[in-house]
Coordinates of C-alpha atoms in Angstrom, one line a residue:
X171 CA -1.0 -11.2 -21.4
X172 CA 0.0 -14.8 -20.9
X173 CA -1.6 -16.1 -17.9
X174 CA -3.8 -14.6 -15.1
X175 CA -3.0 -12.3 -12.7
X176 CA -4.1 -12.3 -8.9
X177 CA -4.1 -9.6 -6.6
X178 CA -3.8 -9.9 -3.0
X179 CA -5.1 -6.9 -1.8
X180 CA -8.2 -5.1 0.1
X181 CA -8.0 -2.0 -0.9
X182 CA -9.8 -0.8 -4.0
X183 CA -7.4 1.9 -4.9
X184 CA -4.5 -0.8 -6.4
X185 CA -7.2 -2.2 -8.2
X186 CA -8.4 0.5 -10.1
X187 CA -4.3 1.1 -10.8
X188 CA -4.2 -1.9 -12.1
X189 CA -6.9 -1.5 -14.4
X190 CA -5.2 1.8 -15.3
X191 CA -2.4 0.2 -17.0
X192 CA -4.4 -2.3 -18.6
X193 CA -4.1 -5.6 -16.1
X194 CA -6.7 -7.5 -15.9
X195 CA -6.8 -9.6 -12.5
X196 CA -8.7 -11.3 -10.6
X197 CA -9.1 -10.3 -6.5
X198 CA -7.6 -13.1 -4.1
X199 CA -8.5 -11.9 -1.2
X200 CA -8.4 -13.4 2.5
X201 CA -10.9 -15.6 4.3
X202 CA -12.7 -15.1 7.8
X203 CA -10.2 -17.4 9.3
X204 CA -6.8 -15.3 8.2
X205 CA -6.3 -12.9 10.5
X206 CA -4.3 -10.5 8.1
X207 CA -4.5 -7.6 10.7
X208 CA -1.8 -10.1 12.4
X209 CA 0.5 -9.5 9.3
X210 CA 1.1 -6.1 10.0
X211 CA 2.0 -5.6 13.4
X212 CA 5.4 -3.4 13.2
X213 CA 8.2 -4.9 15.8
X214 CA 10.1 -3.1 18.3
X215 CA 12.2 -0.6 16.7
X216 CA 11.5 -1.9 13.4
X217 CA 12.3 0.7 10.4
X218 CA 9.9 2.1 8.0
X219 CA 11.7 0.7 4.9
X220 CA 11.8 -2.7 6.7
X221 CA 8.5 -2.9 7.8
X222 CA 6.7 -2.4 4.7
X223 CA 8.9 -4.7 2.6
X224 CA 8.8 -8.0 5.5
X225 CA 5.2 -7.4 5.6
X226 CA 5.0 -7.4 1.8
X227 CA 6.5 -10.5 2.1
X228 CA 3.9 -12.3 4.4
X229 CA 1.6 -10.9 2.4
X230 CA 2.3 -12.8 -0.8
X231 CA 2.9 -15.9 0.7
X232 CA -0.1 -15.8 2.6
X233 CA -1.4 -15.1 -0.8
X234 CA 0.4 -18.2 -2.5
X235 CA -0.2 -20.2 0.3
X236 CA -4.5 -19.2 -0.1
X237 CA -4.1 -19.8 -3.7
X238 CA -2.9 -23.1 -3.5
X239 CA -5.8 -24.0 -1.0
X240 CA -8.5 -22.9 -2.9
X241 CA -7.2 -25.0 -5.7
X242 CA -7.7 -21.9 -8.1
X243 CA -5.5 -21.7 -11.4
X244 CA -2.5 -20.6 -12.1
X245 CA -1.1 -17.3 -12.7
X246 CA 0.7 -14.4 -10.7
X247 CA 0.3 -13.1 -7.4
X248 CA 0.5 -9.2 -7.2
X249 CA 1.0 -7.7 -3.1
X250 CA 1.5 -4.4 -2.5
X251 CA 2.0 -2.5 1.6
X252 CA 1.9 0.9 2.1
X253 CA 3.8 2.9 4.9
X254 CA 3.8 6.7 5.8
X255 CA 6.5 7.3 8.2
X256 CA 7.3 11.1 9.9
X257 CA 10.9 11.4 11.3
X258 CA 11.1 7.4 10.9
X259 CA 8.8 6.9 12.9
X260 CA 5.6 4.7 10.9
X261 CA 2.3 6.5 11.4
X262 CA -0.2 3.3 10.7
X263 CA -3.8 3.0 9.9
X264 CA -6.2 5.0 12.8
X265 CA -7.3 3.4 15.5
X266 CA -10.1 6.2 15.3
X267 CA -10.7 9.7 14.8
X268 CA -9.4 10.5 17.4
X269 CA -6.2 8.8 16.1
X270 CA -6.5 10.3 12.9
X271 CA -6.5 13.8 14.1
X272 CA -3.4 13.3 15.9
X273 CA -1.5 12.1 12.9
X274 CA -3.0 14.8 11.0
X275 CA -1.8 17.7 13.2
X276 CA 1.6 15.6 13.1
X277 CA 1.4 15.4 9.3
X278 CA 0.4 19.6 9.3
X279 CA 3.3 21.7 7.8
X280 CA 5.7 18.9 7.5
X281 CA 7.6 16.6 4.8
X282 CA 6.8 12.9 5.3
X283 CA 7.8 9.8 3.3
X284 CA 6.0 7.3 1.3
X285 CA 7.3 4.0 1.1
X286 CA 5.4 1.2 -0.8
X287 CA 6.4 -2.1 -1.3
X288 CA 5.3 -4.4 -4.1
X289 CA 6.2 -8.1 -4.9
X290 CA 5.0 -10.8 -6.9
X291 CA 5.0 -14.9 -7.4
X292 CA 4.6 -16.7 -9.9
X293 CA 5.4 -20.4 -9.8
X294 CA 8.6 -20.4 -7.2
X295 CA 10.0 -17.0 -8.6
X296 CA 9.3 -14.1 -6.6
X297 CA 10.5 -10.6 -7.3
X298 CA 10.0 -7.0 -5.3
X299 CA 10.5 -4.2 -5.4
X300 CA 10.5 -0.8 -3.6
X301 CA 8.6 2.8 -4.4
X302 CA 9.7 5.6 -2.0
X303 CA 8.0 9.0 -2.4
X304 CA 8.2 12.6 -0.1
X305 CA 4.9 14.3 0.5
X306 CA 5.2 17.7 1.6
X307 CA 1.9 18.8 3.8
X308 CA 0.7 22.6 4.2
X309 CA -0.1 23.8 7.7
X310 CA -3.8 22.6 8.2
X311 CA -6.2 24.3 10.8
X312 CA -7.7 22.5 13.4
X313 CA -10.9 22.8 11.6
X314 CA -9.6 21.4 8.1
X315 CA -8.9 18.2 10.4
X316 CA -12.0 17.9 12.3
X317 CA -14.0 18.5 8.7
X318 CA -11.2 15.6 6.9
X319 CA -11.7 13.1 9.9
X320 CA -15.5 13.6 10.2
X321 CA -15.4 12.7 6.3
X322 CA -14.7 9.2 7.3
X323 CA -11.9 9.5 4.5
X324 CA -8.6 8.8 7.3
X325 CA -9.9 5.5 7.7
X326 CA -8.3 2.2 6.7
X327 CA -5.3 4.7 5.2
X328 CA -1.8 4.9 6.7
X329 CA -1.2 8.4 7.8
X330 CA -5.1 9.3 8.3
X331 CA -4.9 10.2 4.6
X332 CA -5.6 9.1 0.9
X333 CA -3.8 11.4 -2.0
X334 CA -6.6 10.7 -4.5
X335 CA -9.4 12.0 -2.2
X336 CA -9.7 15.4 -0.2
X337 CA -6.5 15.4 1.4
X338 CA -5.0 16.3 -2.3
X339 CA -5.9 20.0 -0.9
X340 CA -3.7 19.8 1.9
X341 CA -0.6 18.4 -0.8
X342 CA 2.1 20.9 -1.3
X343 CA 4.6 19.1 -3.1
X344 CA 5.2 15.2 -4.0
X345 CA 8.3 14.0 -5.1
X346 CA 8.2 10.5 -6.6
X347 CA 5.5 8.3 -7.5
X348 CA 2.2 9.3 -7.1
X349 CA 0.5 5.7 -8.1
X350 CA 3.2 4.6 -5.2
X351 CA 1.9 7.2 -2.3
X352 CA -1.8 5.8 -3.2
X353 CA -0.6 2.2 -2.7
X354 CA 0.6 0.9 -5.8
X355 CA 3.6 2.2 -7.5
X356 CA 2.4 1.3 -11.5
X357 CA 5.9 1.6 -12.9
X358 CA 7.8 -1.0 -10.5
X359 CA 4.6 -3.2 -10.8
X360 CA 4.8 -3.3 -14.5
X361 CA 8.4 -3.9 -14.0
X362 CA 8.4 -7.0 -12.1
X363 CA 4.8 -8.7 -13.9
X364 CA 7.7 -8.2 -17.0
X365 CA 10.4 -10.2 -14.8
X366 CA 7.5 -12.8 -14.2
X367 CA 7.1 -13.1 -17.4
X368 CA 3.2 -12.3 -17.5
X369 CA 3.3 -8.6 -19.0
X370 CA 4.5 -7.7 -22.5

């Protein structure tokens, strides 16, 4: 390893992924005055596979741009969005349960896609890349739902689901990369902390 590496993320799960590959990193997360909700409002008509990769984007230079103000040292910035999309149409994070149940019965007996966008900075360079996955759901009762929702697991997950928790029951079939469909796709991170420069 050759310098540090930052990552610019919330969610738990893509740090334990990193640690999985052997990346130690430090979290760079934002402050009470970014509004990083803001960052991933969809717009009008916007496609899945565009979505996730111009929010990716804002993400990391958000992140560069909180680096920079913290006056913190140097080293790479890791950022990472995750997007479940039905029929292109994106199926966010839940409102509520409510919400969540509603994607759910969407989700039930279908094929959905994955997609998950990575990208990193270091210094000016920036490279990205893009992980996209199928996840094929069995039919789910009403009362698998209710039980998964009132599990408090939907939460805070696009799609009302997370792959390494309870919802692996429901899982038929996944084709592509399952460290993607949790929110980091390992291989294309490793691939682009190379291109930076910061991974052997």
């Amino acid at each position: 390893m050759h310098s540090l590496i930052y990552l610019a993320s919330q969610s738990p799960r893509r740090s334990q992924l990193l640690t999985q590959i052997g990346v130690a990193h430090a979290l760079l997360l934002p402050g009470p005055q970014e509004d990083a909700e803001a960052l991933e409002l969809a717009l009008p008509g916007e496609a899945p596979v565009d979505y996730v990769q111009r929010v990716t984007r804002l993400k990391l230079e958000a992140a560069v741009q909180r680096h920079a103000q913290r006056g913190l040292p140097p080293g790479a910035i890791v950022c990472a969005d995750t997007t479940v999309a039905l029929e292109g149409v994106i199926l966010g994070k839940p409102h509520n349960g409510a919400d969540a149940a509603q994607m759910l019965a969407q989700l039930s007996g279908q094929s959905h896609q994955v997609f998950t966008a990575v990208a990193v900075a270091s210094g000016a360079g920036r490279w990205a890349a893009l992980s996209i996955s199928q996840v094929q759901f069995a039919p789910l009762t009403p009362a698998q739902i209710s039980a998964y929702v009132a599990s408090g697991e939907p939460m805070g997950k696009a799609g009302a689901y997370g792959i390494q928790g309870a919802a692996a029951a429901f899982i038929a079939h996944i084709e592509g990369s399952y460290s993607g469909i949790m929110g980091l796709p390992l291989f294309e991170t490793a691939q682009l902390l190379r291109s930076a420069g910061v991974l052997d």
